[in-house]
Coordinates of C-alpha atoms in Angstrom, one line a residue:
Chain A
M1 CA 149.3 148.1 148.2
K2 CA 145.9 147.1 149.4
N3 CA 145.5 150.3 151.3
S4 CA 146.3 152.5 148.4
R5 CA 143.7 150.6 146.3
T6 CA 141.1 151.2 148.9
I7 CA 142.0 154.9 149.0
C8 CA 141.7 155.1 145.3
L9 CA 138.3 153.4 145.4
L10 CA 137.1 155.8 148.1
I11 CA 138.3 158.8 146.1
F12 CA 136.5 157.4 143.1
I13 CA 133.3 156.9 145.0
G14 CA 133.6 160.4 146.3
F15 CA 133.9 161.8 142.9
C16 CA 130.9 159.9 141.7
Q17 CA 128.9 161.3 144.5
V18 CA 129.9 164.8 143.7
A19 CA 129.1 164.2 140.1
L20 CA 125.7 162.8 141.1
L21 CA 124.9 165.8 143.3
H22 CA 125.7 168.1 140.4
A23 CA 123.8 166.2 137.8
Q24 CA 120.2 167.0 137.2
T25 CA 117.5 165.0 135.5
I26 CA 114.8 166.8 133.6
R27 CA 111.8 164.8 132.8
L28 CA 109.7 165.6 129.8
S29 CA 106.5 163.8 129.0
F30 CA 104.3 164.1 125.9
I31 CA 100.6 163.6 126.4
P32 CA 98.5 163.0 123.3
K33 CA 94.9 164.1 123.8
Y34 CA 91.8 164.5 121.8
G35 CA 90.2 167.6 123.3
D36 CA 90.0 166.7 127.0
K37 CA 90.2 163.0 126.4
A38 CA 93.5 161.1 126.9
M39 CA 94.4 159.4 123.7
L40 CA 96.4 156.3 124.2
L41 CA 96.4 154.1 121.2
S42 CA 96.6 150.4 121.1
D43 CA 96.0 147.8 118.3
S44 CA 92.4 149.0 118.1
A45 CA 91.9 152.5 117.0
F46 CA 91.0 155.4 119.3
K47 CA 87.4 156.4 118.8
A48 CA 87.0 160.1 119.0
N49 CA 83.3 159.9 119.6
D50 CA 80.7 157.3 120.2
S51 CA 79.2 157.3 116.7
T52 CA 82.6 156.1 115.6
D53 CA 82.7 158.5 112.7
L54 CA 86.2 159.6 113.6
E55 CA 89.0 157.2 114.5
I56 CA 92.7 157.7 115.1
A57 CA 94.8 154.6 114.5
E58 CA 98.3 155.8 114.4
L59 CA 100.3 158.8 115.8
K60 CA 104.0 158.8 115.5
F61 CA 106.5 161.6 115.4
Y62 CA 110.1 162.7 115.8
V63 CA 111.3 165.3 118.2
S64 CA 114.9 166.3 118.0
N65 CA 117.6 168.8 118.9
M66 CA 116.4 169.4 122.5
Q67 CA 117.7 172.6 124.1
L68 CA 117.1 174.4 127.4
L69 CA 117.4 178.1 127.6
K70 CA 117.6 180.8 130.3
N71 CA 116.7 184.3 129.3
G72 CA 117.0 183.4 125.7
E73 CA 120.4 181.8 126.0
V74 CA 121.1 178.1 125.5
V75 CA 122.2 176.5 128.7
F76 CA 121.9 172.8 127.7
T77 CA 121.9 171.0 124.4
E78 CA 121.1 167.3 124.4
G79 CA 123.6 165.1 122.6
N80 CA 122.5 162.7 119.8
S81 CA 119.0 164.2 120.3
F82 CA 116.6 162.1 118.2
H83 CA 113.5 160.7 119.7
L84 CA 110.7 158.7 118.0
L85 CA 107.4 159.0 119.9
D86 CA 104.7 156.5 119.3
A87 CA 101.3 156.9 120.9
K88 CA 101.0 153.1 120.9
Q89 CA 104.1 152.8 123.1
A90 CA 103.6 154.7 126.3
Q91 CA 107.3 154.5 127.3
T92 CA 108.4 156.4 124.2
L93 CA 106.4 159.4 125.3
Q94 CA 108.6 159.9 128.4
L95 CA 111.9 161.5 127.8
S96 CA 114.5 162.4 130.3
M97 CA 117.6 164.5 130.0
D98 CA 120.6 164.5 132.3
T99 CA 122.6 167.6 132.6
K100 CA 126.1 167.4 133.9
Q101 CA 125.8 170.4 136.1
P102 CA 122.8 171.8 137.8
I103 CA 121.2 174.5 135.6
T104 CA 118.3 176.9 135.8
F105 CA 116.3 177.5 132.7
D106 CA 112.9 179.0 131.7
E107 CA 112.5 177.8 128.2
L108 CA 112.4 174.5 126.3
K109 CA 113.2 174.4 122.6
F110 CA 113.1 171.5 120.2
D111 CA 112.4 170.5 116.6
L112 CA 109.4 168.6 115.4
G113 CA 111.0 166.3 112.8
I114 CA 114.5 165.6 111.5
D115 CA 116.9 168.2 110.4
S116 CA 118.0 168.4 106.8
S117 CA 121.6 167.3 107.3
S118 CA 120.5 164.0 109.0
N119 CA 118.2 163.6 106.1
V120 CA 121.1 163.3 103.7
S121 CA 123.5 161.3 105.8
G122 CA 122.6 157.8 104.7
A123 CA 121.5 154.9 107.0
M124 CA 121.4 155.7 110.7
G125 CA 120.7 153.7 113.8
G126 CA 118.6 153.9 117.0
D127 CA 115.4 155.8 116.7
L128 CA 116.5 156.8 113.2
D129 CA 116.8 153.2 111.9
P130 CA 114.7 153.0 108.7
T131 CA 113.1 149.8 110.2
K132 CA 111.0 152.1 112.4
G133 CA 108.7 152.9 109.6
M134 CA 109.4 156.6 109.5
Y135 CA 111.5 156.7 106.4
W136 CA 110.1 157.0 102.9
T137 CA 111.4 154.3 100.6
W138 CA 110.8 155.4 97.0
Q139 CA 112.3 158.8 97.8
S140 CA 114.9 159.6 100.4
G141 CA 113.9 161.3 103.6
Y142 CA 112.4 160.9 107.1
I143 CA 108.7 161.2 107.8
N144 CA 108.6 163.8 110.6
F145 CA 105.0 163.2 111.7
K146 CA 102.5 160.4 111.0
L147 CA 98.8 160.6 111.7
E148 CA 96.4 157.9 110.3
G149 CA 92.8 156.8 110.9
R150 CA 89.3 156.8 109.5
S151 CA 86.5 159.3 109.1
K152 CA 83.1 159.0 107.5
H153 CA 83.9 162.1 105.6
C154 CA 86.7 160.5 103.6
E155 CA 85.7 159.0 100.3
T156 CA 88.8 156.9 100.2
R157 CA 89.4 153.2 100.5
N158 CA 88.2 152.0 104.0
K159 CA 87.4 155.7 104.6
E160 CA 91.0 156.2 105.6
Y161 CA 93.0 159.3 106.0
Q162 CA 96.8 159.2 106.1
F163 CA 99.1 162.1 106.8
H164 CA 102.8 161.5 106.4
L165 CA 104.5 164.8 106.8
G166 CA 108.1 165.3 105.9
G167 CA 110.4 166.9 103.4
Y168 CA 113.7 168.6 104.1
Q169 CA 114.3 170.6 101.0
S170 CA 113.0 174.1 100.5
P171 CA 110.4 175.2 99.6
N172 CA 108.8 172.1 101.1
S173 CA 110.8 171.8 104.3
C174 CA 108.4 170.6 107.1
L175 CA 110.7 170.9 110.1
Q176 CA 109.1 173.0 112.8
T177 CA 111.0 174.6 115.7
L178 CA 108.9 174.8 118.9
R179 CA 109.6 176.9 122.0
F180 CA 107.8 176.9 125.3
Q181 CA 108.1 179.0 128.5
V182 CA 108.3 176.5 131.4
D183 CA 107.8 177.3 135.0
N184 CA 108.2 173.9 136.7
P185 CA 111.5 173.0 135.1
N186 CA 112.3 169.5 136.4
R187 CA 109.0 168.1 135.2
I188 CA 107.6 169.3 131.9
A189 CA 104.4 167.9 130.3
L190 CA 103.5 168.9 126.8
I191 CA 100.0 168.1 125.5
L192 CA 99.5 167.4 121.8
N193 CA 95.8 168.0 121.1
V194 CA 95.0 166.0 118.0
K195 CA 91.5 167.5 117.9
A196 CA 93.0 170.9 117.3
I197 CA 94.6 169.5 114.1
L198 CA 91.7 167.5 112.8
D199 CA 89.1 170.2 113.5
K200 CA 90.9 172.6 111.2
L201 CA 90.9 170.1 108.3
D202 CA 88.2 169.3 105.9
L203 CA 88.8 165.6 105.7
A204 CA 86.5 165.3 102.7
K205 CA 89.0 167.3 100.8
T206 CA 92.3 166.8 102.5
N207 CA 92.9 163.2 103.6
H208 CA 96.0 161.9 102.0
I209 CA 99.4 163.6 102.2
M210 CA 102.2 161.2 101.6
S211 CA 105.1 163.2 100.2
P212 CA 106.8 166.6 100.6
C213 CA 104.5 169.4 99.3
T214 CA 103.0 172.7 100.2
E215 CA 100.1 171.1 102.1
A216 CA 102.5 169.1 104.1
V217 CA 104.3 172.3 105.2
M218 CA 100.9 173.9 106.1
L219 CA 99.8 170.9 108.1
S220 CA 103.2 170.7 109.9
Q221 CA 102.6 174.2 111.1
M222 CA 99.1 173.3 112.3
V223 CA 100.6 170.3 114.2
A224 CA 103.3 172.6 115.8
N225 CA 100.5 174.9 117.0
A226 CA 98.7 171.9 118.6
F227 CA 101.3 171.5 121.3
K228 CA 100.7 173.2 124.6
V229 CA 102.4 173.1 128.0
S230 CA 100.2 171.3 130.6
K231 CA 99.4 173.5 133.5
N232 CA 99.1 170.8 136.2
Chain B
M1 CA 171.8 165.9 104.2
K2 CA 169.9 166.9 101.1
K3 CA 169.6 163.3 100.1
K4 CA 168.2 162.4 103.5
L5 CA 165.6 165.2 103.2
I6 CA 164.5 163.9 99.9
L7 CA 164.3 160.4 101.2
L8 CA 162.3 161.5 104.1
S9 CA 159.8 163.4 102.0
V10 CA 159.4 160.5 99.7
V11 CA 158.7 158.3 102.7
C12 CA 156.1 160.8 103.9
M13 CA 154.5 161.0 100.5
V14 CA 154.2 157.2 100.3
I15 CA 152.6 157.2 103.8
L16 CA 150.3 160.0 102.8
A17 CA 149.3 158.1 99.6
F18 CA 148.3 155.1 101.7
R19 CA 146.5 157.2 104.1
A20 CA 144.4 158.6 101.4
A21 CA 143.6 155.1 100.2
N22 CA 142.7 154.0 103.7
D23 CA 140.4 157.0 104.4
S24 CA 138.5 156.5 101.2
G25 CA 138.1 152.8 101.7
I26 CA 138.5 152.0 98.1
K27 CA 141.5 152.4 95.9
V28 CA 140.9 155.5 93.9
P29 CA 142.1 155.0 90.3
A30 CA 144.8 157.4 89.3
N31 CA 142.7 159.1 86.6
F32 CA 139.6 159.5 88.9
P33 CA 138.6 162.4 91.2
K34 CA 138.0 162.1 94.9
P35 CA 134.9 160.0 95.7
V36 CA 131.7 161.7 96.9
Y37 CA 130.8 159.0 99.4
D38 CA 131.8 159.7 103.0
F39 CA 133.7 156.6 103.9
S40 CA 134.4 157.9 107.5
K41 CA 130.7 157.1 108.3
N42 CA 130.9 153.6 106.8
P43 CA 134.6 152.5 106.4
L44 CA 134.9 149.5 104.1
T45 CA 136.1 146.2 105.6
P46 CA 136.4 142.9 103.7
D47 CA 133.8 141.3 106.1
K48 CA 131.3 144.0 105.5
V49 CA 131.8 143.9 101.7
L50 CA 131.3 140.2 101.8
L51 CA 128.1 140.5 103.9
G52 CA 126.8 143.1 101.5
R53 CA 127.6 140.8 98.6
A54 CA 125.7 137.9 100.2
L55 CA 122.7 140.3 100.7
F56 CA 122.9 141.6 97.2
Y57 CA 122.5 138.1 95.8
D58 CA 120.0 136.8 98.3
P59 CA 116.3 136.7 97.4
I60 CA 115.5 136.7 101.1
L61 CA 115.2 140.5 100.6
S62 CA 112.0 140.0 98.7
R63 CA 108.5 139.2 100.0
N64 CA 108.3 135.7 98.3
N65 CA 112.1 135.0 98.7
Q66 CA 112.5 134.8 94.9
I67 CA 113.9 138.2 93.7
S68 CA 117.3 139.4 94.6
C69 CA 119.0 142.6 93.7
S70 CA 121.0 140.6 91.2
S71 CA 117.7 139.6 89.4
C72 CA 117.7 143.1 87.9
H73 CA 121.4 143.9 88.2
S74 CA 123.5 141.1 86.8
Q75 CA 127.3 141.4 86.6
F76 CA 127.9 140.3 83.0
S77 CA 125.8 143.2 81.9
A78 CA 127.5 145.7 84.2
F79 CA 124.8 145.1 86.8
T80 CA 121.8 146.1 84.7
H81 CA 118.8 144.0 83.6
V82 CA 120.0 142.9 80.3
D83 CA 117.5 142.8 77.4
H84 CA 114.7 144.2 79.6
A85 CA 113.5 147.6 78.5
L86 CA 111.6 147.9 81.8
S87 CA 112.7 145.8 84.7
H88 CA 110.8 142.7 85.8
G89 CA 110.2 142.2 89.5
I90 CA 108.2 140.0 91.9
E91 CA 105.7 137.6 90.2
D92 CA 106.8 139.0 86.8
K93 CA 105.4 142.4 87.5
I94 CA 106.8 145.0 85.1
G95 CA 108.3 148.2 86.5
T96 CA 108.3 151.6 85.0
R97 CA 111.9 152.2 84.3
N98 CA 115.1 150.5 82.9
S99 CA 117.4 149.2 85.5
P100 CA 120.6 151.3 85.4
A101 CA 124.1 149.8 85.3
L102 CA 125.8 149.8 88.7
M103 CA 129.4 150.9 88.9
N104 CA 131.6 153.7 90.4
L105 CA 128.7 154.5 92.7
A106 CA 131.1 156.1 95.2
W107 CA 131.4 159.0 92.8
Q108 CA 127.7 159.5 92.4
K109 CA 125.8 162.2 94.4
V110 CA 122.2 161.1 93.7
F111 CA 120.6 157.9 92.6
M112 CA 117.8 156.8 90.4
W113 CA 116.9 158.3 87.0
D114 CA 115.1 161.2 88.7
G115 CA 117.5 161.5 91.7
A116 CA 114.8 160.3 94.1
V117 CA 117.4 158.8 96.4
N118 CA 119.9 161.1 98.1
H119 CA 122.5 158.6 99.5
L120 CA 123.7 155.2 98.5
D121 CA 123.0 153.8 102.0
V122 CA 119.2 154.3 101.6
Q123 CA 119.0 153.2 98.0
A124 CA 118.2 149.6 98.8
L125 CA 115.0 150.6 100.6
A126 CA 113.5 151.6 97.3
P127 CA 113.6 148.3 95.4
M128 CA 112.9 146.3 98.7
S129 CA 109.7 148.2 99.3
N130 CA 108.5 148.7 95.7
P131 CA 105.4 146.5 95.2
L132 CA 106.5 145.9 91.6
E133 CA 110.1 144.9 92.5
M134 CA 110.6 143.1 95.8
D135 CA 107.5 144.1 97.7
E136 CA 109.0 143.6 101.2
N137 CA 109.9 146.0 104.0
L138 CA 113.2 146.5 105.8
A139 CA 111.8 145.6 109.3
N140 CA 110.6 142.3 107.9
V141 CA 113.9 141.6 106.1
V142 CA 115.8 142.2 109.4
S143 CA 113.7 139.7 111.3
K144 CA 114.0 137.1 108.4
L145 CA 117.7 137.5 108.4
Q146 CA 117.9 137.3 112.2
A147 CA 116.1 133.9 112.0
T148 CA 118.6 132.4 109.7
K149 CA 121.7 130.4 110.8
L150 CA 123.9 132.2 108.4
Y151 CA 123.4 136.0 108.8
P152 CA 123.8 136.5 112.6
K153 CA 127.3 135.1 112.1
L154 CA 128.0 137.3 109.1
F155 CA 126.8 140.4 110.9
L156 CA 128.9 139.5 114.0
N157 CA 132.0 139.2 111.8
A158 CA 131.2 142.4 110.0
F159 CA 129.8 144.7 112.7
G160 CA 130.8 142.9 116.0
D161 CA 127.2 142.4 116.8
S162 CA 124.9 139.5 115.9
V163 CA 121.8 141.6 116.5
I164 CA 120.8 142.7 113.0
T165 CA 119.6 146.2 112.5
G166 CA 118.3 148.1 109.5
E167 CA 121.3 150.4 109.6
H168 CA 123.8 147.6 109.4
T169 CA 121.9 145.8 106.7
L170 CA 121.8 148.9 104.5
K171 CA 125.4 149.8 105.2
A172 CA 126.6 146.4 104.2
I173 CA 124.7 146.5 100.9
S174 CA 126.2 149.9 100.3
Q175 CA 129.7 148.5 101.0
F176 CA 129.3 145.8 98.3
M177 CA 128.0 148.4 95.8
L178 CA 130.9 150.8 96.7
S179 CA 133.3 148.0 95.8
L180 CA 132.0 148.0 92.2
V181 CA 134.7 150.1 90.6
S182 CA 135.2 150.0 86.8
S183 CA 138.4 151.7 85.8
N184 CA 140.3 149.2 83.6
S185 CA 138.9 149.8 80.2
K186 CA 141.1 150.5 77.1
Y187 CA 140.2 154.1 77.6
D188 CA 141.7 154.1 81.0
S189 CA 144.9 152.4 79.7
V190 CA 145.1 155.1 77.1
M191 CA 144.7 157.9 79.7
R192 CA 147.4 156.3 81.8
K193 CA 149.6 156.1 78.8
Q194 CA 149.7 152.4 78.8
A195 CA 148.0 151.9 75.5
A196 CA 147.0 153.9 72.4
F197 CA 143.7 154.3 70.5
N198 CA 143.6 153.3 66.9
D199 CA 142.8 156.0 64.3
Q200 CA 139.1 155.2 64.3
E201 CA 138.8 155.3 68.1
Q202 CA 140.9 158.4 68.3
N203 CA 138.6 160.2 65.8
G204 CA 135.6 158.9 67.8
Y205 CA 137.2 160.3 71.0
T206 CA 137.7 163.7 69.4
L207 CA 134.0 163.8 68.2
F208 CA 132.8 162.6 71.6
K209 CA 134.7 165.4 73.4
K210 CA 133.1 167.9 71.0
N211 CA 129.5 166.6 71.1
C212 CA 128.9 164.5 74.1
A213 CA 131.4 165.1 76.9
S214 CA 129.6 168.2 78.3
C215 CA 127.1 165.8 79.8
H216 CA 128.9 162.5 79.7
K217 CA 131.9 164.0 81.4
E218 CA 135.2 162.2 81.7
P219 CA 136.5 160.2 83.5
L220 CA 133.2 158.9 84.9
F221 CA 131.2 159.7 81.7
T222 CA 128.5 161.6 83.6
N223 CA 128.4 165.1 85.1
D224 CA 125.9 163.8 87.7
E225 CA 123.4 166.4 86.6
F226 CA 119.8 166.1 85.3
K227 CA 119.3 167.0 81.6
N228 CA 116.6 166.7 79.0
N229 CA 118.4 165.0 76.1
G230 CA 115.5 165.4 73.7
L231 CA 113.6 162.1 74.0
P232 CA 109.9 162.5 73.2
L233 CA 107.5 161.5 76.0
D234 CA 106.4 157.9 75.9
T235 CA 102.7 158.4 76.6
T236 CA 102.2 154.8 77.9
L237 CA 104.5 155.7 80.8
N238 CA 104.2 159.5 81.2
D239 CA 107.5 159.7 83.0
Y240 CA 108.4 163.4 83.6
G241 CA 111.7 162.5 85.3
R242 CA 113.1 164.9 87.8
F243 CA 109.9 166.9 87.8
G244 CA 108.3 164.1 89.8
I245 CA 110.6 164.8 92.7
T246 CA 111.0 168.6 92.6
K247 CA 107.6 169.4 91.2
N248 CA 109.4 172.2 89.4
P249 CA 108.2 172.6 85.8
L250 CA 111.7 173.5 84.7
D251 CA 112.7 170.0 85.6
S252 CA 110.2 168.3 83.3
F253 CA 111.8 165.5 81.1
K254 CA 115.1 165.8 82.8
F255 CA 116.8 162.6 83.8
K256 CA 120.1 161.8 85.4
V257 CA 123.0 161.7 82.9
P258 CA 124.0 158.0 83.0
T259 CA 127.6 156.8 82.8
L260 CA 128.7 155.3 79.4
R261 CA 131.2 153.0 80.9
N262 CA 130.5 149.4 79.8
I263 CA 127.8 150.7 77.5
E264 CA 128.5 147.8 75.1
F265 CA 126.9 145.5 77.7
S266 CA 124.2 147.5 79.4
Y267 CA 121.6 147.7 76.6
P268 CA 118.8 148.5 76.2
Y269 CA 119.4 152.2 76.6
M270 CA 117.7 155.3 78.2
H271 CA 115.4 155.4 81.3
D272 CA 112.8 153.4 79.6
G273 CA 115.1 151.1 77.6
R274 CA 113.7 152.5 74.3
F275 CA 116.8 151.9 72.2
K276 CA 118.4 148.5 71.7
K277 CA 121.5 149.6 69.8
L278 CA 124.1 152.3 70.1
S279 CA 123.5 153.2 66.4
Q280 CA 119.9 154.1 67.4
V281 CA 121.2 156.3 70.2
L282 CA 123.4 158.1 67.7
N283 CA 120.5 158.5 65.3
H284 CA 118.5 160.0 68.1
Y285 CA 121.2 162.6 68.9
T286 CA 121.6 163.6 65.2
A287 CA 118.1 163.3 63.8
E288 CA 115.4 162.8 66.4
I289 CA 115.9 165.4 69.1
H290 CA 112.5 166.4 70.3
Q291 CA 112.4 170.2 70.9
S292 CA 110.8 171.3 74.2
Q293 CA 111.1 174.1 76.7
T294 CA 113.5 172.2 79.0
L295 CA 115.7 170.7 76.2
S296 CA 119.3 171.1 77.1
P297 CA 120.8 174.1 75.2
E298 CA 123.7 172.0 73.8
L299 CA 121.1 170.1 71.8
H300 CA 119.1 173.0 70.4
K301 CA 121.2 172.9 67.2
P302 CA 121.3 169.4 65.8
I303 CA 124.5 167.4 66.2
V304 CA 125.8 166.8 62.7
L305 CA 127.7 163.5 62.2
T306 CA 128.3 161.6 59.0
S307 CA 127.6 157.9 59.1
N308 CA 131.4 157.2 59.3
E309 CA 131.7 159.6 62.2
K310 CA 128.9 157.8 64.0
V311 CA 130.7 154.5 63.6
D312 CA 133.8 156.1 64.9
I313 CA 132.0 157.4 68.1
I314 CA 130.7 153.9 68.6
A315 CA 134.2 152.5 68.2
F316 CA 135.3 154.9 70.9
L317 CA 132.4 153.9 73.2
L318 CA 133.5 150.3 72.9
T319 CA 136.8 151.3 74.5
L320 CA 134.9 151.9 77.7
S321 CA 134.3 148.2 78.1
D322 CA 136.0 146.8 81.1
K323 CA 136.3 143.0 81.1
S324 CA 138.1 142.9 84.4
F325 CA 135.0 144.5 85.9
L326 CA 132.5 142.3 84.1
F327 CA 134.3 139.1 85.1
N328 CA 135.8 140.1 88.5
P329 CA 135.4 137.1 90.7
Q330 CA 135.1 139.4 93.8
Y331 CA 131.6 140.4 92.5
F332 CA 130.4 136.9 91.7
Y333 CA 127.5 135.1 93.5
P334 CA 129.1 134.2 96.8
K335 CA 128.8 130.4 96.3
E336 CA 131.2 129.6 99.2
I337 CA 129.0 131.3 101.7
F338 CA 125.6 130.0 100.6
S339 CA 126.7 126.4 100.0
K340 CA 128.4 126.3 103.4
A341 CA 125.3 127.7 105.0
A342 CA 123.2 125.0 103.2
K343 CA 125.3 122.3 104.6
D344 CA 125.3 123.6 108.2

């Protein structure tokens, strides 16, 4: 009796090892930057330059539906793939994906934002819990991307700008699909250059987007273009 | 052999009927269609409904702990804000719309007069966060609930977890609202052939089917669509209805067609509560239709009704009152829970 139990245990451990050998962990980190400067946020706002005329106070966004591809074919799809990234919480910027088998891939694909079917599915948990501050309240729908701060160019209360981008219904669907060729597959680093977004905006004119609209779609495209693979 | 087969199929049918009831989570009245709500994602249980009921009646959901959902949705008026044209919220702030009656929400696709809310589960976020209503936010509500003695226990009973989340809070509130089913009016008895209309009600029913039922569709008395029913714009509110959500000019002045069940008790009427009496509503449809581009085609030609016919339609509308709903103890303020909690 005892013997057979030990044997079972050994076989089990053996299996686990085989499984472990075959599993592969892919680490993906997101690095918010302002031009060349690292941009980690804390309770005090990030000052883009010394004269403090541009500040970034909040940067939060969803990435979802992670997939890995080889020669254009999907080789891995992450289950329950919804991640809320918050520049104030460094640990949220590090993602890891475990594949069951070893895979080779040359491309990463994901969505910036939350797909339309999740937007009409009622209350959800985890990173999608509406307590996370990324759900509109007066109107249903997730905020895909949030960027807030101040600029001397804004003639608004406290010189604030606020961009809450989202919307899942056409023609104002803001969801963006991003694809990147990757050559160091087990560690991928993506830079989000906030300067590239803000430089293209005239903050005196555009400083407040808080609901689904054409501007939100345009800005979402600009945000998508501000992601780049880090070369080092 | 044949008998056995028949018996077997009857047994199967009974089992299937119960299945259907279990899947849906609520008993579907015989004369009702299939609910729209997907109960598989939030199956009803007595403990969850009870938790939702406690939350619905608890002012802890508001910033100053004074306004509950029931402040604007009280049972005796079919869960509307009786006598208030525009709802009153926190610190007596006045909202911009009339609070709708709440019932048969499991059959409703979209919520709010303009359809701003796409799912019942996320409905509660709107009043909780509205600065004119409860002026709170869900994250705060969750931490206030967690700090009580009462709620971690109720959440444990309901969800098997005493750690409170936004998802569970919203789903519980939904469960209570889903349990608000009104299907025992005289009209329903007539449809189930358990009662009969009198002549006046019968005539009213015939006129109703001809003039009103295209929008106020039986048996829920709404087709769940957005229509412009010819109300002139109130320039103190400038409410363009559905347009505010879709930004499509073709949606200007369209509002969600409301149910007419329990209409006797849910006055005042329309999205801004502009009419106090049903007779005013009928005068609107016969004499005061405001022509505009988005006016629903049914109303382009005036509805012609004699004053007797109007009275008959009203007599029919009163057959939609459901006392067993308005006084159902399962929807009452859950005294047992709160008084026990106060003692603990």
